[in-house]
Amino acid sequence: MSLDQFLHELDELAHSAAAAFDAAADADALEQARVAFLGARSGKLKAVQKGLGRIEAGDRPAAGKRFNEAKSSIEAAFESAHQRLAAAARPKSRDEQFDPTLPGHARRLGRLHPITQTIVELVDIMGRLGFTVAYGPEIEDEWHNFQALNIPPDHPARDPLENLYLRDADDGKGGALLLRSQTSTVQIRVMEQTPPPVRVISLGRVYRPDTADATHFPMFHQMEGLWVDRGVTMAHLKSVLRLFVTSYLGKDVHIRFRPSFFPFTEPSVEVDMSWNDGWIELGGAGMVDPHVLTSVGYDPEEVSGFAFGLGVERLCMRRHGITDIREFYRNDARFLRQF
Ligand code: DAH
Protein backbone atom coordinates (compact mmCIF):
# COMPACT_ATOMS: atom_id res chain seq x y z
CA MET A 1 0.00 0.00 0.00
CA SER A 2 1.30 3.45 -0.83
CA LEU A 3 1.99 5.94 1.90
CA ASP A 4 -0.52 8.38 0.38
CA GLN A 5 -3.26 5.83 0.40
CA PHE A 6 -2.49 4.91 3.99
CA LEU A 7 -2.54 8.54 5.11
CA HIS A 8 -5.78 9.12 3.29
CA GLU A 9 -7.43 6.19 5.08
CA LEU A 10 -6.08 7.48 8.35
CA ASP A 11 -7.55 10.96 7.76
CA GLU A 12 -10.93 9.53 6.81
CA LEU A 13 -10.96 7.42 9.90
CA ALA A 14 -10.07 10.31 12.25
CA HIS A 15 -12.82 12.36 10.66
CA SER A 16 -15.58 9.81 10.88
CA ALA A 17 -14.58 8.81 14.45
CA ALA A 18 -14.78 12.44 15.64
CA ALA A 19 -18.17 12.84 13.91
CA ALA A 20 -19.53 9.66 15.50
CA PHE A 21 -18.36 10.68 18.97
CA ASP A 22 -19.84 14.14 18.58
CA ALA A 23 -23.16 12.69 17.46
CA ALA A 24 -23.48 10.30 20.42
CA ALA A 25 -26.50 11.50 22.42
CA ASP A 26 -25.93 9.36 25.48
CA ALA A 27 -23.40 7.13 27.21
CA ASP A 28 -24.58 3.97 25.41
CA ALA A 29 -24.26 5.49 21.97
CA LEU A 30 -20.79 6.80 22.84
CA GLU A 31 -19.68 3.39 24.04
CA GLN A 32 -20.88 1.79 20.79
CA ALA A 33 -18.90 4.35 18.80
CA ARG A 34 -15.86 3.76 20.98
CA VAL A 35 -15.97 0.03 20.34
CA ALA A 36 -16.48 0.61 16.60
CA PHE A 37 -13.44 2.88 16.25
CA LEU A 38 -11.10 2.16 19.15
CA GLY A 39 -12.13 -1.41 20.00
CA ALA A 40 -8.99 -3.51 20.67
CA ARG A 41 -10.10 -6.49 18.57
CA SER A 42 -12.20 -5.34 15.68
CA GLY A 43 -12.11 -1.55 15.93
CA LYS A 44 -11.58 0.38 12.72
CA LEU A 45 -8.32 1.89 14.01
CA LYS A 46 -6.98 -1.60 14.56
CA ALA A 47 -7.84 -2.49 10.97
CA VAL A 48 -5.94 0.52 9.64
CA GLN A 49 -3.00 -0.29 11.87
CA LYS A 50 -2.69 -3.63 10.11
CA GLY A 51 -2.08 -1.70 6.88
CA LEU A 52 1.18 -0.38 8.39
CA GLY A 53 2.88 -3.71 7.73
CA ARG A 54 2.21 -3.41 4.05
CA ILE A 55 3.88 -0.07 3.67
CA GLU A 56 7.29 0.13 2.11
CA ALA A 57 9.99 -0.07 4.75
CA GLY A 58 11.38 3.40 3.94
CA ASP A 59 8.01 5.06 4.43
CA ARG A 60 7.15 3.13 7.53
CA PRO A 61 8.58 5.48 10.20
CA ALA A 62 6.65 8.42 8.76
CA ALA A 63 3.51 6.32 8.49
CA GLY A 64 3.94 5.12 12.09
CA LYS A 65 4.31 8.66 13.37
CA ARG A 66 1.19 9.77 11.54
CA PHE A 67 -0.67 6.76 12.79
CA ASN A 68 0.17 7.64 16.39
CA GLU A 69 -0.98 11.24 15.84
CA ALA A 70 -4.29 10.06 14.37
CA LYS A 71 -4.80 7.65 17.26
CA SER A 72 -4.23 10.45 19.81
CA SER A 73 -6.64 12.74 18.04
CA ILE A 74 -9.35 10.05 17.94
CA GLU A 75 -8.81 9.33 21.63
CA ALA A 76 -9.01 13.06 22.39
CA ALA A 77 -12.28 13.29 20.43
CA PHE A 78 -13.63 10.40 22.46
CA GLU A 79 -12.53 12.05 25.71
CA SER A 80 -14.22 15.35 24.89
CA ALA A 81 -17.47 13.60 23.94
CA HIS A 82 -17.25 11.74 27.22
CA GLN A 83 -16.83 15.05 29.10
CA ARG A 84 -19.75 16.58 27.23
CA LEU A 85 -22.14 13.79 28.26
CA ALA A 86 -20.89 13.79 31.87
CA ALA A 87 -21.51 17.55 32.13
CA ALA A 88 -25.05 17.15 30.81
CA ALA A 89 -25.81 14.39 33.34
CA ARG A 90 -24.51 16.41 36.35
CA PRO A 91 -27.16 18.52 38.16
CA LYS A 92 -26.84 22.16 37.17
CA SER A 93 -25.68 24.86 39.53
CA ARG A 94 -28.13 27.67 40.32
CA ASP A 95 -26.30 30.00 37.98
CA GLU A 96 -26.49 27.57 35.07
CA GLN A 97 -30.18 26.93 35.76
CA PHE A 98 -31.08 30.59 35.88
CA ASP A 99 -32.92 31.54 32.72
CA PRO A 100 -33.62 35.27 32.64
CA THR A 101 -36.02 34.82 29.73
CA LEU A 102 -38.57 32.77 31.76
CA PRO A 103 -41.60 34.60 33.22
CA GLY A 104 -41.12 35.45 36.92
CA HIS A 105 -43.01 34.10 39.92
CA ALA A 106 -45.29 36.92 41.08
CA ARG A 107 -45.25 37.24 44.88
CA ARG A 108 -48.74 37.43 46.29
CA LEU A 109 -48.95 40.26 48.78
CA GLY A 110 -51.14 40.11 51.85
CA ARG A 111 -53.59 42.89 52.55
CA LEU A 112 -55.59 44.40 55.38
CA HIS A 113 -58.94 42.84 56.23
CA PRO A 114 -61.84 44.86 54.72
CA ILE A 115 -63.04 45.81 58.21
CA THR A 116 -59.57 47.05 59.12
CA GLN A 117 -59.45 49.03 55.87
CA THR A 118 -62.85 50.52 56.73
CA ILE A 119 -61.68 51.48 60.21
CA VAL A 120 -58.59 53.19 58.79
CA GLU A 121 -60.80 55.21 56.46
CA LEU A 122 -63.36 56.12 59.13
CA VAL A 123 -60.57 57.32 61.41
CA ASP A 124 -59.28 59.48 58.57
CA ILE A 125 -62.68 61.05 57.84
CA MET A 126 -63.46 61.74 61.49
CA GLY A 127 -59.95 63.08 61.95
CA ARG A 128 -60.74 65.77 59.39
CA LEU A 129 -63.75 66.72 61.53
CA GLY A 130 -61.45 67.13 64.53
CA PHE A 131 -62.05 63.79 66.27
CA THR A 132 -59.12 61.96 67.83
CA VAL A 133 -59.08 58.22 68.49
CA ALA A 134 -59.49 56.63 71.93
CA TYR A 135 -59.26 52.97 72.86
CA GLY A 136 -60.88 50.87 75.55
CA PRO A 137 -60.60 47.25 76.70
CA GLU A 138 -62.76 44.49 75.22
CA ILE A 139 -63.14 42.93 78.67
CA GLU A 140 -65.15 45.44 80.67
CA ASP A 141 -66.60 45.91 84.13
CA GLU A 142 -70.26 46.60 84.76
CA TRP A 143 -69.58 50.22 85.71
CA HIS A 144 -68.29 51.18 82.27
CA ASN A 145 -70.54 48.90 80.24
CA PHE A 146 -73.75 49.73 82.15
CA GLN A 147 -73.87 51.68 85.40
CA ALA A 148 -72.10 54.87 84.35
CA LEU A 149 -74.16 54.81 81.14
CA ASN A 150 -77.31 55.10 83.22
CA ILE A 151 -78.21 51.41 82.82
CA PRO A 152 -79.21 50.30 86.36
CA PRO A 153 -78.81 46.72 87.72
CA ASP A 154 -82.43 45.73 87.04
CA HIS A 155 -82.31 46.89 83.40
CA PRO A 156 -83.04 44.10 80.87
CA ALA A 157 -79.94 45.07 78.86
CA ARG A 158 -77.86 43.62 81.72
CA ASP A 159 -79.54 40.19 81.53
CA PRO A 160 -76.95 37.38 81.49
CA LEU A 161 -78.74 35.96 78.46
CA GLU A 162 -78.14 39.18 76.54
CA ASN A 163 -74.44 39.44 77.37
CA LEU A 164 -71.23 37.43 77.48
CA TYR A 165 -70.22 37.55 81.16
CA LEU A 166 -66.93 35.93 82.16
CA ARG A 167 -67.65 33.09 84.56
CA ASP A 168 -64.28 32.88 86.33
CA ALA A 169 -63.28 36.54 86.59
CA ASP A 170 -64.37 39.61 88.53
CA ASP A 171 -63.35 43.26 88.74
CA GLY A 172 -61.66 42.81 92.14
CA LYS A 173 -64.51 44.62 93.93
CA GLY A 174 -67.01 41.79 93.70
CA GLY A 175 -68.44 42.99 90.38
CA ALA A 176 -68.67 40.91 87.23
CA LEU A 177 -66.64 41.27 84.04
CA LEU A 178 -68.02 40.80 80.56
CA LEU A 179 -67.04 41.12 76.91
CA ARG A 180 -68.21 44.66 76.19
CA SER A 181 -71.55 44.77 74.40
CA GLN A 182 -71.03 48.31 73.07
CA THR A 183 -68.23 50.82 72.52
CA SER A 184 -70.14 53.41 74.59
CA THR A 185 -67.89 52.16 77.43
CA VAL A 186 -65.10 54.26 75.96
CA GLN A 187 -67.15 57.48 76.36
CA ILE A 188 -67.02 56.89 80.10
CA ARG A 189 -63.32 55.98 80.14
CA VAL A 190 -62.43 59.13 78.18
CA MET A 191 -64.56 61.51 80.26
CA GLU A 192 -63.26 59.99 83.53
CA GLN A 193 -59.73 60.89 82.47
CA THR A 194 -60.21 64.11 80.50
CA PRO A 195 -61.93 67.33 81.53
CA PRO A 196 -64.16 68.87 78.83
CA PRO A 197 -64.04 69.67 75.99
CA VAL A 198 -63.65 66.21 74.40
CA ARG A 199 -64.09 65.20 70.79
CA VAL A 200 -63.22 61.51 70.27
CA ILE A 201 -64.16 58.41 68.38
CA SER A 202 -63.47 54.84 69.42
CA LEU A 203 -63.58 51.88 67.07
CA GLY A 204 -63.46 48.26 68.06
CA ARG A 205 -65.07 44.91 68.65
CA VAL A 206 -68.23 44.32 70.65
CA TYR A 207 -69.79 41.01 71.62
CA ARG A 208 -73.35 39.76 71.98
CA PRO A 209 -74.76 36.22 72.21
CA ASP A 210 -76.54 36.54 68.87
CA THR A 211 -77.03 33.67 66.46
CA ALA A 212 -75.12 34.36 63.28
CA ASP A 213 -77.20 35.08 60.20
CA ALA A 214 -76.91 37.42 57.21
CA THR A 215 -77.19 40.54 59.40
CA HIS A 216 -76.01 39.35 62.84
CA PHE A 217 -72.75 38.04 64.18
CA PRO A 218 -71.77 37.45 67.83
CA MET A 219 -68.79 39.76 67.35
CA PHE A 220 -68.92 42.94 65.29
CA HIS A 221 -67.44 46.43 65.24
CA GLN A 222 -68.81 49.78 66.28
CA MET A 223 -67.63 53.33 65.88
CA GLU A 224 -68.51 55.37 68.92
CA GLY A 225 -68.39 59.16 68.77
CA LEU A 226 -68.50 61.71 71.55
CA TRP A 227 -68.36 65.50 71.48
CA VAL A 228 -68.81 67.39 74.73
CA ASP A 229 -68.29 71.15 74.98
CA ARG A 230 -70.18 74.29 75.81
CA GLY A 231 -73.21 74.73 73.58
CA VAL A 232 -73.11 71.44 71.62
CA THR A 233 -76.57 70.70 70.13
CA MET A 234 -78.51 68.16 68.04
CA ALA A 235 -77.74 70.34 65.02
CA HIS A 236 -74.03 69.61 65.48
CA LEU A 237 -74.83 65.93 65.78
CA LYS A 238 -76.77 65.83 62.54
CA SER A 239 -74.17 67.88 60.65
CA VAL A 240 -71.31 65.65 61.80
CA LEU A 241 -73.17 62.46 60.88
CA ARG A 242 -74.24 63.82 57.51
CA LEU A 243 -70.71 64.95 56.67
CA PHE A 244 -69.36 61.63 57.83
CA VAL A 245 -71.80 59.46 55.87
CA THR A 246 -71.48 61.45 52.64
CA SER A 247 -67.69 61.43 52.93
CA TYR A 248 -67.64 57.66 53.23
CA LEU A 249 -70.51 56.67 50.93
CA GLY A 250 -71.06 59.59 48.56
CA LYS A 251 -73.02 62.82 48.26
CA ASP A 252 -76.23 61.06 47.21
CA VAL A 253 -76.58 59.20 50.50
CA HIS A 254 -79.09 60.71 52.91
CA ILE A 255 -79.52 60.22 56.63
CA ARG A 256 -82.56 60.62 58.83
CA PHE A 257 -83.24 60.60 62.57
CA ARG A 258 -86.07 58.62 64.17
CA PRO A 259 -87.06 59.22 67.82
CA SER A 260 -85.85 56.40 70.04
CA PHE A 261 -84.63 55.61 73.54
CA PHE A 262 -81.20 54.87 75.00
CA PRO A 263 -80.57 55.15 78.76
CA PHE A 264 -77.43 57.26 78.19
CA THR A 265 -78.89 59.87 75.82
CA GLU A 266 -81.82 62.27 76.05
CA PRO A 267 -83.27 62.86 73.57
CA SER A 268 -82.26 59.70 71.65
CA VAL A 269 -82.53 58.85 67.96
CA GLU A 270 -81.98 55.97 65.59
CA VAL A 271 -79.88 57.00 62.62
CA ASP A 272 -80.89 55.58 59.23
CA MET A 273 -79.16 55.92 55.88
CA SER A 274 -80.83 55.67 52.48
CA TRP A 275 -80.29 52.51 50.48
CA ASN A 276 -82.06 51.22 47.37
CA ASP A 277 -85.08 53.53 47.66
CA GLY A 278 -85.43 52.58 51.35
CA TRP A 279 -83.72 53.17 54.68
CA ILE A 280 -81.35 51.02 56.66
CA GLU A 281 -80.43 51.52 60.29
CA LEU A 282 -76.90 52.72 60.88
CA GLY A 283 -76.89 53.04 64.67
CA GLY A 284 -78.03 55.11 67.60
CA ALA A 285 -77.29 58.63 68.79
CA GLY A 286 -78.47 61.42 70.99
CA MET A 287 -77.57 64.15 73.46
CA VAL A 288 -75.53 62.77 76.35
CA ASP A 289 -77.87 62.30 79.34
CA PRO A 290 -77.12 64.66 82.27
CA HIS A 291 -76.88 61.57 84.52
CA VAL A 292 -73.99 60.32 82.44
CA LEU A 293 -72.22 63.68 82.58
CA THR A 294 -72.60 63.74 86.36
CA SER A 295 -71.40 60.15 86.76
CA VAL A 296 -68.02 61.13 85.26
CA GLY A 297 -67.80 64.41 87.18
CA TYR A 298 -68.86 66.79 84.40
CA ASP A 299 -71.30 69.60 85.14
CA PRO A 300 -74.39 69.33 82.91
CA GLU A 301 -75.13 73.00 83.60
CA GLU A 302 -71.78 73.92 82.04
CA VAL A 303 -71.40 71.54 79.10
CA SER A 304 -73.54 69.48 76.77
CA GLY A 305 -72.64 66.87 74.22
CA PHE A 306 -73.76 64.37 71.69
CA ALA A 307 -72.84 60.73 71.24
CA PHE A 308 -73.38 58.16 68.55
CA GLY A 309 -72.64 54.49 67.95
CA LEU A 310 -72.57 53.14 64.38
CA GLY A 311 -72.08 49.65 62.96
CA VAL A 312 -68.80 49.40 61.04
CA GLU A 313 -69.76 46.22 59.15
CA ARG A 314 -72.97 47.93 57.99
CA LEU A 315 -71.06 50.82 56.50
CA CYS A 316 -68.61 48.54 54.75
CA MET A 317 -71.44 46.31 53.44
CA ARG A 318 -73.34 49.32 52.13
CA ARG A 319 -70.23 50.63 50.39
CA HIS A 320 -69.35 47.34 48.67
CA GLY A 321 -72.80 45.80 48.24
CA ILE A 322 -72.00 42.90 50.60
CA THR A 323 -75.21 41.14 51.61
CA ASP A 324 -74.02 38.72 54.30
CA ILE A 325 -72.03 39.83 57.36
CA ARG A 326 -70.67 36.28 57.81
CA GLU A 327 -68.52 36.74 54.70
CA PHE A 328 -66.17 38.94 56.74
CA TYR A 329 -65.38 36.17 59.19
CA ARG A 330 -65.31 33.02 57.08
CA ASN A 331 -61.67 33.71 56.19
CA ASP A 332 -62.26 32.71 52.60
CA ALA A 333 -59.31 34.29 50.83
CA ARG A 334 -61.28 34.52 47.57
CA PHE A 335 -63.69 36.92 49.29
CA LEU A 336 -61.05 38.86 51.20
CA ARG A 337 -58.76 39.30 48.20
CA GLN A 338 -61.39 41.46 46.48
CA PHE A 339 -60.71 44.39 48.82
N1 DAH B 1 -74.43 51.69 72.30
C1 DAH B 1 -75.61 51.60 71.45
C2 DAH B 1 -75.76 50.18 70.96
O1 DAH B 1 -74.82 49.44 70.97
C3 DAH B 1 -75.51 52.51 70.28
C4 DAH B 1 -75.55 53.94 70.72
C5 DAH B 1 -76.77 54.60 70.83
C6 DAH B 1 -74.39 54.61 71.04
C7 DAH B 1 -76.83 55.91 71.22
C8 DAH B 1 -74.44 55.94 71.42
C9 DAH B 1 -75.68 56.57 71.50
O2 DAH B 1 -73.35 56.64 71.73
O3 DAH B 1 -75.72 57.88 71.89
O4 DAH B 1 -76.83 49.81 70.55
Coordinates of C-alpha atoms and ligand atoms in Angstrom, one line a residue:
M1 CA 0.0 0.0 0.0
S2 CA 1.3 3.5 -0.8
L3 CA 2.0 5.9 1.9
D4 CA -0.5 8.4 0.4
Q5 CA -3.3 5.8 0.4
F6 CA -2.5 4.9 4.0
L7 CA -2.5 8.5 5.1
H8 CA -5.8 9.1 3.3
E9 CA -7.4 6.2 5.1
L10 CA -6.1 7.5 8.4
D11 CA -7.6 11.0 7.8
E12 CA -10.9 9.5 6.8
L13 CA -11.0 7.4 9.9
A14 CA -10.1 10.3 12.2
H15 CA -12.8 12.4 10.7
S16 CA -15.6 9.8 10.9
A17 CA -14.6 8.8 14.4
A18 CA -14.8 12.4 15.6
A19 CA -18.2 12.8 13.9
A20 CA -19.5 9.7 15.5
F21 CA -18.4 10.7 19.0
D22 CA -19.8 14.1 18.6
A23 CA -23.2 12.7 17.5
A24 CA -23.5 10.3 20.4
A25 CA -26.5 11.5 22.4
D26 CA -25.9 9.4 25.5
A27 CA -23.4 7.1 27.2
D28 CA -24.6 4.0 25.4
A29 CA -24.3 5.5 22.0
L30 CA -20.8 6.8 22.8
E31 CA -19.7 3.4 24.0
Q32 CA -20.9 1.8 20.8
A33 CA -18.9 4.3 18.8
R34 CA -15.9 3.8 21.0
V35 CA -16.0 0.0 20.3
A36 CA -16.5 0.6 16.6
F37 CA -13.4 2.9 16.3
L38 CA -11.1 2.2 19.2
G39 CA -12.1 -1.4 20.0
A40 CA -9.0 -3.5 20.7
R41 CA -10.1 -6.5 18.6
S42 CA -12.2 -5.3 15.7
G43 CA -12.1 -1.5 15.9
K44 CA -11.6 0.4 12.7
L45 CA -8.3 1.9 14.0
K46 CA -7.0 -1.6 14.6
A47 CA -7.8 -2.5 11.0
V48 CA -5.9 0.5 9.6
Q49 CA -3.0 -0.3 11.9
K50 CA -2.7 -3.6 10.1
G51 CA -2.1 -1.7 6.9
L52 CA 1.2 -0.4 8.4
G53 CA 2.9 -3.7 7.7
R54 CA 2.2 -3.4 4.1
I55 CA 3.9 -0.1 3.7
E56 CA 7.3 0.1 2.1
A57 CA 10.0 -0.1 4.7
G58 CA 11.4 3.4 3.9
D59 CA 8.0 5.1 4.4
R60 CA 7.1 3.1 7.5
P61 CA 8.6 5.5 10.2
A62 CA 6.7 8.4 8.8
A63 CA 3.5 6.3 8.5
G64 CA 3.9 5.1 12.1
K65 CA 4.3 8.7 13.4
R66 CA 1.2 9.8 11.5
F67 CA -0.7 6.8 12.8
N68 CA 0.2 7.6 16.4
E69 CA -1.0 11.2 15.8
A70 CA -4.3 10.1 14.4
K71 CA -4.8 7.7 17.3
S72 CA -4.2 10.5 19.8
S73 CA -6.6 12.7 18.0
I74 CA -9.3 10.0 17.9
E75 CA -8.8 9.3 21.6
A76 CA -9.0 13.1 22.4
A77 CA -12.3 13.3 20.4
F78 CA -13.6 10.4 22.5
E79 CA -12.5 12.0 25.7
S80 CA -14.2 15.3 24.9
A81 CA -17.5 13.6 23.9
H82 CA -17.2 11.7 27.2
Q83 CA -16.8 15.0 29.1
R84 CA -19.7 16.6 27.2
L85 CA -22.1 13.8 28.3
A86 CA -20.9 13.8 31.9
A87 CA -21.5 17.5 32.1
A88 CA -25.1 17.1 30.8
A89 CA -25.8 14.4 33.3
R90 CA -24.5 16.4 36.3
P91 CA -27.2 18.5 38.2
K92 CA -26.8 22.2 37.2
S93 CA -25.7 24.9 39.5
R94 CA -28.1 27.7 40.3
D95 CA -26.3 30.0 38.0
E96 CA -26.5 27.6 35.1
Q97 CA -30.2 26.9 35.8
F98 CA -31.1 30.6 35.9
D99 CA -32.9 31.5 32.7
P100 CA -33.6 35.3 32.6
T101 CA -36.0 34.8 29.7
L102 CA -38.6 32.8 31.8
P103 CA -41.6 34.6 33.2
G104 CA -41.1 35.5 36.9
H105 CA -43.0 34.1 39.9
A106 CA -45.3 36.9 41.1
R107 CA -45.2 37.2 44.9
R108 CA -48.7 37.4 46.3
L109 CA -49.0 40.3 48.8
G110 CA -51.1 40.1 51.9
R111 CA -53.6 42.9 52.5
L112 CA -55.6 44.4 55.4
H113 CA -58.9 42.8 56.2
P114 CA -61.8 44.9 54.7
I115 CA -63.0 45.8 58.2
T116 CA -59.6 47.1 59.1
Q117 CA -59.4 49.0 55.9
T118 CA -62.8 50.5 56.7
I119 CA -61.7 51.5 60.2
V120 CA -58.6 53.2 58.8
E121 CA -60.8 55.2 56.5
L122 CA -63.4 56.1 59.1
V123 CA -60.6 57.3 61.4
D124 CA -59.3 59.5 58.6
I125 CA -62.7 61.1 57.8
M126 CA -63.5 61.7 61.5
G127 CA -60.0 63.1 62.0
R128 CA -60.7 65.8 59.4
L129 CA -63.8 66.7 61.5
G130 CA -61.5 67.1 64.5
F131 CA -62.1 63.8 66.3
T132 CA -59.1 62.0 67.8
V133 CA -59.1 58.2 68.5
A134 CA -59.5 56.6 71.9
Y135 CA -59.3 53.0 72.9
G136 CA -60.9 50.9 75.6
P137 CA -60.6 47.3 76.7
E138 CA -62.8 44.5 75.2
I139 CA -63.1 42.9 78.7
E140 CA -65.1 45.4 80.7
D141 CA -66.6 45.9 84.1
E142 CA -70.3 46.6 84.8
W143 CA -69.6 50.2 85.7
H144 CA -68.3 51.2 82.3
N145 CA -70.5 48.9 80.2
F146 CA -73.7 49.7 82.2
Q147 CA -73.9 51.7 85.4
A148 CA -72.1 54.9 84.3
L149 CA -74.2 54.8 81.1
N150 CA -77.3 55.1 83.2
I151 CA -78.2 51.4 82.8
P152 CA -79.2 50.3 86.4
P153 CA -78.8 46.7 87.7
D154 CA -82.4 45.7 87.0
H155 CA -82.3 46.9 83.4
P156 CA -83.0 44.1 80.9
A157 CA -79.9 45.1 78.9
R158 CA -77.9 43.6 81.7
D159 CA -79.5 40.2 81.5
P160 CA -76.9 37.4 81.5
L161 CA -78.7 36.0 78.5
E162 CA -78.1 39.2 76.5
N163 CA -74.4 39.4 77.4
L164 CA -71.2 37.4 77.5
Y165 CA -70.2 37.6 81.2
L166 CA -66.9 35.9 82.2
R167 CA -67.6 33.1 84.6
D168 CA -64.3 32.9 86.3
A169 CA -63.3 36.5 86.6
D170 CA -64.4 39.6 88.5
D171 CA -63.4 43.3 88.7
G172 CA -61.7 42.8 92.1
K173 CA -64.5 44.6 93.9
G174 CA -67.0 41.8 93.7
G175 CA -68.4 43.0 90.4
A176 CA -68.7 40.9 87.2
L177 CA -66.6 41.3 84.0
L178 CA -68.0 40.8 80.6
L179 CA -67.0 41.1 76.9
R180 CA -68.2 44.7 76.2
S181 CA -71.6 44.8 74.4
Q182 CA -71.0 48.3 73.1
T183 CA -68.2 50.8 72.5
S184 CA -70.1 53.4 74.6
T185 CA -67.9 52.2 77.4
V186 CA -65.1 54.3 76.0
Q187 CA -67.2 57.5 76.4
I188 CA -67.0 56.9 80.1
R189 CA -63.3 56.0 80.1
V190 CA -62.4 59.1 78.2
M191 CA -64.6 61.5 80.3
E192 CA -63.3 60.0 83.5
Q193 CA -59.7 60.9 82.5
T194 CA -60.2 64.1 80.5
P195 CA -61.9 67.3 81.5
P196 CA -64.2 68.9 78.8
P197 CA -64.0 69.7 76.0
V198 CA -63.6 66.2 74.4
R199 CA -64.1 65.2 70.8
V200 CA -63.2 61.5 70.3
I201 CA -64.2 58.4 68.4
S202 CA -63.5 54.8 69.4
L203 CA -63.6 51.9 67.1
G204 CA -63.5 48.3 68.1
R205 CA -65.1 44.9 68.7
V206 CA -68.2 44.3 70.7
Y207 CA -69.8 41.0 71.6
R208 CA -73.3 39.8 72.0
P209 CA -74.8 36.2 72.2
D210 CA -76.5 36.5 68.9
T211 CA -77.0 33.7 66.5
A212 CA -75.1 34.4 63.3
D213 CA -77.2 35.1 60.2
A214 CA -76.9 37.4 57.2
T215 CA -77.2 40.5 59.4
H216 CA -76.0 39.3 62.8
F217 CA -72.7 38.0 64.2
P218 CA -71.8 37.5 67.8
M219 CA -68.8 39.8 67.4
F220 CA -68.9 42.9 65.3
H221 CA -67.4 46.4 65.2
Q222 CA -68.8 49.8 66.3
M223 CA -67.6 53.3 65.9
E224 CA -68.5 55.4 68.9
G225 CA -68.4 59.2 68.8
L226 CA -68.5 61.7 71.5
W227 CA -68.4 65.5 71.5
V228 CA -68.8 67.4 74.7
D229 CA -68.3 71.2 75.0
R230 CA -70.2 74.3 75.8
G231 CA -73.2 74.7 73.6
V232 CA -73.1 71.4 71.6
T233 CA -76.6 70.7 70.1
M234 CA -78.5 68.2 68.0
A235 CA -77.7 70.3 65.0
H236 CA -74.0 69.6 65.5
L237 CA -74.8 65.9 65.8
K238 CA -76.8 65.8 62.5
S239 CA -74.2 67.9 60.7
V240 CA -71.3 65.7 61.8
L241 CA -73.2 62.5 60.9
R242 CA -74.2 63.8 57.5
L243 CA -70.7 64.9 56.7
F244 CA -69.4 61.6 57.8
V245 CA -71.8 59.5 55.9
T246 CA -71.5 61.4 52.6
S247 CA -67.7 61.4 52.9
Y248 CA -67.6 57.7 53.2
L249 CA -70.5 56.7 50.9
G250 CA -71.1 59.6 48.6
K251 CA -73.0 62.8 48.3
D252 CA -76.2 61.1 47.2
V253 CA -76.6 59.2 50.5
H254 CA -79.1 60.7 52.9
I255 CA -79.5 60.2 56.6
R256 CA -82.6 60.6 58.8
F257 CA -83.2 60.6 62.6
R258 CA -86.1 58.6 64.2
P259 CA -87.1 59.2 67.8
S260 CA -85.8 56.4 70.0
F261 CA -84.6 55.6 73.5
F262 CA -81.2 54.9 75.0
P263 CA -80.6 55.2 78.8
F264 CA -77.4 57.3 78.2
T265 CA -78.9 59.9 75.8
E266 CA -81.8 62.3 76.1
P267 CA -83.3 62.9 73.6
S268 CA -82.3 59.7 71.7
V269 CA -82.5 58.8 68.0
E270 CA -82.0 56.0 65.6
V271 CA -79.9 57.0 62.6
D272 CA -80.9 55.6 59.2
M273 CA -79.2 55.9 55.9
S274 CA -80.8 55.7 52.5
W275 CA -80.3 52.5 50.5
N276 CA -82.1 51.2 47.4
D277 CA -85.1 53.5 47.7
G278 CA -85.4 52.6 51.4
W279 CA -83.7 53.2 54.7
I280 CA -81.3 51.0 56.7
E281 CA -80.4 51.5 60.3
L282 CA -76.9 52.7 60.9
G283 CA -76.9 53.0 64.7
G284 CA -78.0 55.1 67.6
A285 CA -77.3 58.6 68.8
G286 CA -78.5 61.4 71.0
M287 CA -77.6 64.1 73.5
V288 CA -75.5 62.8 76.3
D289 CA -77.9 62.3 79.3
P290 CA -77.1 64.7 82.3
H291 CA -76.9 61.6 84.5
V292 CA -74.0 60.3 82.4
L293 CA -72.2 63.7 82.6
T294 CA -72.6 63.7 86.4
S295 CA -71.4 60.2 86.8
V296 CA -68.0 61.1 85.3
G297 CA -67.8 64.4 87.2
Y298 CA -68.9 66.8 84.4
D299 CA -71.3 69.6 85.1
P300 CA -74.4 69.3 82.9
E301 CA -75.1 73.0 83.6
E302 CA -71.8 73.9 82.0
V303 CA -71.4 71.5 79.1
S304 CA -73.5 69.5 76.8
G305 CA -72.6 66.9 74.2
F306 CA -73.8 64.4 71.7
A307 CA -72.8 60.7 71.2
F308 CA -73.4 58.2 68.6
G309 CA -72.6 54.5 68.0
L310 CA -72.6 53.1 64.4
G311 CA -72.1 49.6 63.0
V312 CA -68.8 49.4 61.0
E313 CA -69.8 46.2 59.2
R314 CA -73.0 47.9 58.0
L315 CA -71.1 50.8 56.5
C316 CA -68.6 48.5 54.7
M317 CA -71.4 46.3 53.4
R318 CA -73.3 49.3 52.1
R319 CA -70.2 50.6 50.4
H320 CA -69.3 47.3 48.7
G321 CA -72.8 45.8 48.2
I322 CA -72.0 42.9 50.6
T323 CA -75.2 41.1 51.6
D324 CA -74.0 38.7 54.3
I325 CA -72.0 39.8 57.4
R326 CA -70.7 36.3 57.8
E327 CA -68.5 36.7 54.7
F328 CA -66.2 38.9 56.7
Y329 CA -65.4 36.2 59.2
R330 CA -65.3 33.0 57.1
N331 CA -61.7 33.7 56.2
D332 CA -62.3 32.7 52.6
A333 CA -59.3 34.3 50.8
R334 CA -61.3 34.5 47.6
F335 CA -63.7 36.9 49.3
L336 CA -61.0 38.9 51.2
R337 CA -58.8 39.3 48.2
Q338 CA -61.4 41.5 46.5
F339 CA -60.7 44.4 48.8
Ligands
DAH1 N1 -74.4 51.7 72.3 C1 -75.6 51.6 71.5 C2 -75.8 50.2 71.0 O1 -74.8 49.4 71.0 C3 -75.5 52.5 70.3 C4 -75.6 53.9 70.7 C5 -76.8 54.6 70.8 C6 -74.4 54.6 71.0 C7 -76.8 55.9 71.2 C8 -74.4 55.9 71.4 C9 -75.7 56.6 71.5 O2 -73.4 56.6 71.7 O3 -75.7 57.9 71.9 O4 -76.8 49.8 70.6

